[in-house]
Tab-separated table of C-alpha atoms and ligand atoms in Angstrom:
chain	number	residue	atom	x	y	z
G	164	VAL	CA	38.658	80.185	91.660
G	165	ASN	CA	38.637	77.823	94.647
G	166	VAL	CA	35.297	78.461	96.376
G	167	THR	CA	36.287	76.306	99.335
G	168	LEU	CA	39.097	78.761	100.052
G	169	ASP	CA	36.667	81.695	99.751
G	170	TYR	CA	34.500	79.984	102.323
G	171	PHE	CA	37.427	79.523	104.732
G	172	ASP	CA	38.416	83.160	104.239
G	173	TYR	CA	34.918	84.185	105.320
G	174	GLN	CA	35.038	81.728	108.211
G	175	SER	CA	38.506	82.643	109.489
G	176	ASP	CA	37.496	85.224	112.127
G	177	PHE	CA	34.990	82.837	113.586
G	178	TYR	CA	36.721	79.557	112.960
G	179	ASP	CA	38.113	78.848	116.437
G	180	VAL	CA	34.817	79.373	118.245
G	181	TYR	CA	33.084	77.028	115.852
G	182	GLN	CA	35.776	74.309	115.861
G	183	VAL	CA	36.206	74.244	119.604
G	184	HIS	CA	32.517	74.186	120.485
G	185	CYS	CA	30.812	72.511	117.531
G	186	VAL	CA	33.176	70.015	115.898
G	187	PRO	CA	33.011	66.644	117.691
G	188	ARG	CA	36.369	65.606	119.211
G	189	TYR	CA	38.307	68.427	117.546
G	190	HIS	CA	40.889	68.573	120.351
G	191	GLU	CA	41.211	64.812	120.484
G	192	MET	CA	41.952	64.439	116.772
G	193	THR	CA	44.676	67.106	116.915
G	194	ALA	CA	46.063	65.522	120.059
G	195	MET	CA	46.245	62.106	118.394
G	196	ALA	CA	48.065	63.490	115.347
G	197	THR	CA	50.561	65.525	117.362
G	198	GLY	CA	50.936	62.722	119.930
G	199	PHE	CA	51.983	60.393	117.139
G	200	LEU	CA	54.433	63.029	115.932
G	201	ARG	CA	55.995	63.155	119.395
G	202	GLU	CA	56.423	59.360	119.410
G	203	ALA	CA	57.905	59.376	115.926
G	204	LEU	CA	60.379	62.181	116.558
G	205	THR	CA	61.581	60.878	119.895
G	206	ALA	CA	61.971	57.228	118.836
G	207	GLY	CA	65.670	57.632	118.124
G	208	THR	CA	67.965	55.219	116.379
G	209	SER	CA	68.160	52.529	119.076
G	210	ARG	CA	66.074	49.404	118.758
G	211	PRO	CA	64.310	47.936	121.755
G	212	GLN	CA	65.811	44.692	123.117
G	213	GLN	CA	63.275	42.341	121.598
G	214	SER	CA	63.698	41.074	118.064
G	215	GLU	CA	60.454	42.504	116.635
G	216	PRO	CA	60.940	45.229	114.067
G	217	ASN	CA	60.702	48.721	115.485
G	218	TRP	CA	58.458	50.564	113.061
G	219	LEU	CA	59.280	53.892	114.626
G	220	GLU	CA	63.040	53.400	114.441
G	221	SER	CA	64.415	56.637	113.183
G	222	PRO	CA	67.327	57.579	110.940
G	223	TRP	CA	67.765	60.649	113.148
G	224	PRO	CA	69.117	60.809	116.682
G	225	GLU	CA	66.674	61.540	119.505
G	226	SER	CA	68.123	65.029	119.551
G	227	ILE	CA	66.212	65.733	116.333
G	228	ALA	CA	63.267	66.435	118.622
G	229	ALA	CA	65.141	69.583	119.672
G	230	SER	CA	64.879	71.119	116.216
G	231	PRO	CA	62.683	69.189	113.792
G	232	ARG	CA	61.403	70.724	110.575
G	233	ILE	CA	57.640	70.296	110.345
G	234	LEU	CA	55.162	71.249	107.652
G	235	ASP	CA	51.561	72.078	108.605
G	236	LEU	CA	49.492	71.562	105.452
G	237	GLY	CA	46.293	73.624	105.635
G	238	CYS	CA	47.196	75.203	108.960
G	239	GLY	CA	43.963	77.203	109.293
G	240	THR	CA	44.194	79.542	112.291
G	241	GLY	CA	47.301	77.697	113.463
G	242	ASN	CA	45.914	75.393	116.168
G	243	THR	CA	48.013	72.384	115.185
G	244	SER	CA	51.105	74.520	114.605
G	245	LEU	CA	50.643	76.000	118.059
G	246	THR	CA	50.377	72.565	119.679
G	247	MET	CA	53.455	71.394	117.780
G	248	SER	CA	55.480	74.450	118.730
G	249	ARG	CA	54.646	73.751	122.386
G	250	LEU	CA	55.665	70.096	122.044
G	251	PHE	CA	58.858	71.011	120.194
G	252	PRO	CA	59.906	74.533	121.221
G	253	GLY	CA	62.928	74.414	118.906
G	254	ALA	CA	60.979	73.206	115.870
G	255	HIS	CA	60.980	75.056	112.622
G	256	ILE	CA	57.387	75.039	111.452
G	257	THR	CA	56.225	75.946	107.978
G	258	ALA	CA	52.522	76.723	108.119
G	259	LEU	CA	50.766	76.711	104.755
G	260	ASP	CA	47.176	77.464	103.842
G	261	GLY	CA	45.263	78.566	100.768
G	262	SER	CA	43.310	81.221	102.662
G	263	GLU	CA	44.966	84.583	103.380
G	264	GLY	CA	42.519	85.157	106.227
G	265	MET	CA	43.505	81.897	107.879
G	266	ILE	CA	47.207	82.607	107.481
G	267	ALA	CA	46.759	86.065	109.059
G	268	ARG	CA	45.123	84.461	112.114
G	269	ALA	CA	47.773	81.752	112.342
G	270	LYS	CA	50.512	84.417	112.293
G	271	ASP	CA	48.817	86.370	115.091
G	272	LYS	CA	48.249	83.254	117.166
G	273	LEU	CA	51.825	82.024	116.976
G	274	ALA	CA	53.236	85.537	117.499
G	275	ALA	CA	51.096	85.942	120.631
G	276	VAL	CA	52.801	82.972	122.277
G	277	GLY	CA	56.232	84.115	121.138
G	278	THR	CA	56.954	81.446	118.546
G	279	GLY	CA	59.522	83.012	116.289
G	280	ASN	CA	60.476	79.830	114.547
G	281	ALA	CA	57.692	79.588	112.001
G	282	ASP	CA	57.145	80.769	108.517
G	283	PHE	CA	53.899	81.143	106.662
G	284	ARG	CA	52.937	80.452	103.065
G	285	VAL	CA	49.779	81.004	101.083
G	286	ALA	CA	49.368	78.198	98.531
G	287	ASP	CA	46.560	76.184	96.982
G	288	LEU	CA	47.210	72.465	97.526
G	289	SER	CA	44.877	71.558	94.682
G	290	ARG	CA	47.223	73.210	92.167
G	291	PRO	CA	50.059	70.896	91.176
G	292	GLY	CA	53.453	72.451	91.814
G	293	TRP	CA	52.598	74.093	95.156
G	294	SER	CA	55.511	72.232	96.758
G	295	GLY	CA	58.166	73.729	94.466
G	296	ALA	CA	58.846	76.713	96.699
G	297	LEU	CA	59.496	74.454	99.705
G	298	ALA	CA	61.860	71.967	98.130
G	299	ASP	CA	65.141	73.299	99.595
G	300	GLN	CA	64.753	72.068	103.193
G	301	PRO	CA	63.309	68.581	103.607
G	302	PHE	CA	60.874	68.087	106.496
G	303	HIS	CA	60.933	65.398	109.170
G	304	ALA	CA	57.153	65.372	109.165
G	305	ALA	CA	54.134	66.880	107.458
G	306	VAL	CA	50.928	67.174	109.443
G	307	SER	CA	47.520	68.030	108.008
G	308	VAL	CA	44.344	68.286	110.091
G	309	LEU	CA	40.923	68.301	108.378
G	310	VAL	CA	42.232	69.567	105.050
G	311	LEU	CA	42.821	66.856	102.471
G	312	GLU	CA	39.131	65.940	102.185
G	313	HIS	CA	38.757	69.321	100.446
G	314	LEU	CA	40.923	68.195	97.527
G	315	PRO	CA	39.424	66.516	94.450
G	316	PHE	CA	40.762	62.965	94.156
G	317	ASP	CA	43.361	63.714	91.466
G	318	ALA	CA	44.667	66.668	93.446
G	319	TYR	CA	44.669	64.542	96.598
G	320	ARG	CA	46.894	61.951	94.962
G	321	THR	CA	49.201	64.589	93.490
G	322	CYS	CA	49.403	66.195	96.914
G	323	LEU	CA	50.528	62.890	98.437
G	324	SER	CA	53.341	62.641	95.885
G	325	GLU	CA	54.390	66.274	96.256
G	326	THR	CA	54.486	65.916	100.028
G	327	MET	CA	56.563	62.743	99.714
G	328	LYS	CA	59.188	64.731	97.780
G	329	LEU	CA	59.356	67.289	100.584
G	330	LEU	CA	60.047	64.684	103.284
G	331	GLU	CA	63.373	63.403	104.541
G	332	PRO	CA	63.806	59.640	104.020
G	333	GLY	CA	62.065	58.131	107.052
G	334	GLY	CA	59.874	61.225	107.411
G	335	TRP	CA	56.200	60.967	108.301
G	336	LEU	CA	52.947	62.200	106.838
G	337	ILE	CA	50.265	62.447	109.512
G	338	THR	CA	46.748	63.488	108.568
G	339	VAL	CA	43.320	63.843	110.092
G	340	GLU	CA	40.753	63.273	107.372
G	341	GLY	CA	37.063	62.843	106.862
G	342	TYR	CA	36.260	59.794	104.763
G	343	GLU	CA	33.295	58.110	103.111
G	344	ALA	CA	31.202	56.256	105.705
G	345	PRO	CA	27.455	56.832	105.252
G	346	LEU	CA	26.449	55.901	108.790
G	347	GLY	CA	29.518	57.540	110.313
G	348	ILE	CA	28.841	60.807	108.448
G	349	GLU	CA	25.235	60.865	109.638
G	350	LEU	CA	26.269	60.220	113.245
G	351	PHE	CA	29.040	62.816	113.111
G	352	TYR	CA	26.753	65.512	111.693
G	353	ARG	CA	23.996	64.686	114.205
G	354	GLU	CA	26.439	65.212	117.040
G	355	MET	CA	27.634	68.420	115.404
G	356	ALA	CA	24.045	69.690	115.162
G	357	ARG	CA	23.546	69.053	118.899
G	358	LEU	CA	26.776	70.888	119.713
G	359	GLU	CA	25.671	73.817	117.521
G	360	LEU	CA	22.372	74.101	119.392
G	361	GLN	CA	24.267	74.035	122.656
G	362	ALA	CA	26.643	76.761	121.435
G	363	VAL	CA	23.680	78.969	120.466
G	364	LYS	CA	22.069	78.381	123.874
G	365	GLU	CA	25.297	79.289	125.626
G	366	GLY	CA	25.560	82.485	123.592
G	367	ARG	CA	28.834	81.520	121.905
G	368	ILE	CA	27.338	81.949	118.473
G	369	THR	CA	24.170	83.678	117.260
G	370	ARG	CA	21.522	81.745	115.388
G	371	ALA	CA	21.825	84.241	112.494
G	372	ARG	CA	25.608	83.757	112.192
G	373	LEU	CA	25.248	80.001	112.368
G	374	ASP	CA	22.551	79.975	109.663
G	375	GLU	CA	24.625	82.243	107.421
G	376	MET	CA	27.655	80.019	107.924
G	377	LYS	CA	25.705	76.853	107.199
G	378	ALA	CA	24.282	78.292	103.985
G	379	LEU	CA	27.714	79.407	102.768
G	380	SER	CA	29.260	76.110	103.751
G	381	ALA	CA	26.596	74.140	101.887
G	382	ALA	CA	27.140	76.258	98.769
G	383	ASN	CA	30.927	76.559	98.786
G	384	GLU	CA	32.752	74.187	101.105
G	385	LYS	CA	33.494	71.203	98.909
G	386	HIS	CA	34.242	67.791	100.377
G	387	TYR	CA	35.582	64.817	98.471
G	388	PHE	CA	35.155	61.730	100.607
G	389	SER	CA	36.449	58.305	99.628
G	390	SER	CA	36.618	55.127	101.675
G	391	MET	CA	39.335	54.446	104.219
G	392	SER	CA	40.625	51.532	102.148
G	393	GLN	CA	40.767	53.757	99.053
G	394	ARG	CA	42.732	56.373	100.987
G	395	GLN	CA	45.158	53.717	102.227
G	396	GLU	CA	45.619	52.340	98.709
G	397	TRP	CA	46.444	55.808	97.329
G	398	TRP	CA	49.012	56.376	100.078
G	399	LEU	CA	50.647	53.019	99.337
G	400	GLU	CA	50.655	53.810	95.610
G	401	ALA	CA	52.368	57.125	96.362
G	402	GLY	CA	55.112	55.136	98.124
G	403	TYR	CA	54.315	55.584	101.821
G	404	SER	CA	54.959	52.481	103.919
G	405	PRO	CA	53.649	51.493	106.350
G	406	VAL	CA	50.276	53.270	106.102
G	407	GLU	CA	47.931	52.887	109.047
G	408	PHE	CA	44.855	54.363	110.652
G	409	ILE	CA	45.704	55.025	114.280
G	410	TRP	CA	42.434	56.662	115.435
G	411	GLN	CA	38.891	56.946	114.220
G	412	TYR	CA	35.683	58.625	115.333
G	413	TYR	CA	32.625	58.053	113.127
G	414	CYS	CA	33.788	59.392	109.713
G	415	VAL	CA	37.053	61.025	110.789
G	416	ALA	CA	40.363	59.203	111.018
G	417	VAL	CA	44.023	59.846	111.753
G	418	LEU	CA	46.254	58.319	109.073
G	419	VAL	CA	50.006	57.955	109.290
G	420	GLY	CA	52.464	56.931	106.608
G	421	ARG	CA	56.192	56.959	106.209
G	422	LYS	CA	58.565	57.831	103.397
G	423	PRO	CA	60.845	54.790	103.026
G	424	LEU	CA	64.426	55.137	104.193
G	425	TYR	CA	65.853	53.931	100.874
S	198	SAM	C1	38.758	72.625	108.540
S	198	SAM	S1	40.079	73.728	108.275
S	198	SAM	C2	41.398	72.966	109.210
S	198	SAM	C3	42.423	73.972	109.691
S	198	SAM	C4	43.452	73.455	110.656
S	198	SAM	N1	44.276	72.427	110.060
S	198	SAM	C5	42.814	72.965	111.918
S	198	SAM	O1	42.984	71.819	112.273
S	198	SAM	O2	42.135	73.753	112.579
S	198	SAM	C6	40.549	73.430	106.611
S	198	SAM	C7	41.690	74.323	106.154
S	198	SAM	O3	42.157	73.828	104.909
S	198	SAM	C8	42.405	74.925	104.079
S	198	SAM	N2	42.287	74.469	102.693
S	198	SAM	C9	41.218	73.897	102.101
S	198	SAM	N3	41.479	73.628	100.818
S	198	SAM	C10	42.751	74.027	100.598
S	198	SAM	C11	43.612	74.040	99.464
S	198	SAM	N4	43.199	73.587	98.274
S	198	SAM	N5	44.861	74.546	99.591
S	198	SAM	C12	45.301	75.027	100.773
S	198	SAM	N6	44.528	75.044	101.883
S	198	SAM	C13	43.282	74.560	101.800
S	198	SAM	C14	41.354	75.942	104.442
S	198	SAM	O4	41.697	77.254	104.060
S	198	SAM	C15	41.277	75.762	105.947
S	198	SAM	O5	42.162	76.611	106.639
């Protein structure tokens, strides 16, 4: 039994209100991850004039942006998938989550905007082998927003390797993750507490619902934080190169890494 997934099931009908109003910089982190994806998928095969290496140089033509295959790992209610389907209307998006409730919301959300080019999977990323069912069609990118910090460290590392196998050579893994940073965590949660108070005042959420959610989260929503340098080391060990942090806010960062071309 994965109690974190039970918690997200409970939270799914209320998730968007909470994320949008109470999670510091939620839009910005998604925008950074999907903005990087846009750069990576539109880089094309041509090098710029100067002699420096072009780290974004792509094995695919620019036209790949017309129909990329993208995996959303831990899609939740589908916010990142929705942003990606707007950026790339011809994309084929596979949206995966361990919570049936979340997947149901993601389906509704993408259907409401008329995105037919998505499929949905329920799978637990902490169970090795989850990637087997997806192995037939390699992805140009895998994106994962606020998910991988819920995996125990062994499962995290296995997940990196399984995702690598699902990527095309030159494909990208792009994640938003919470990481270990004692001061950063305190500052992040202080800001979140202020936003929660504000949301209660504005009538977006009742005090009772917030208290119930907090109690369930404290009991069931597991986080496994490790340092940024530890995360980077694990990505490099799994074979991603380069691996870089491209954005950070207190204890949350956007990490990008690439499957080598050869
Ligand atoms: C904080 S939400 C993020 C959702 C979405 N990516 C977003 O940005 O709004 C975390 C998501 O990860 C999913 N999740 C957590 N642990 C998981 C696991 N072991 N396997 C699959 N999904 C998992 C939860 O069900 C939840 O939808």
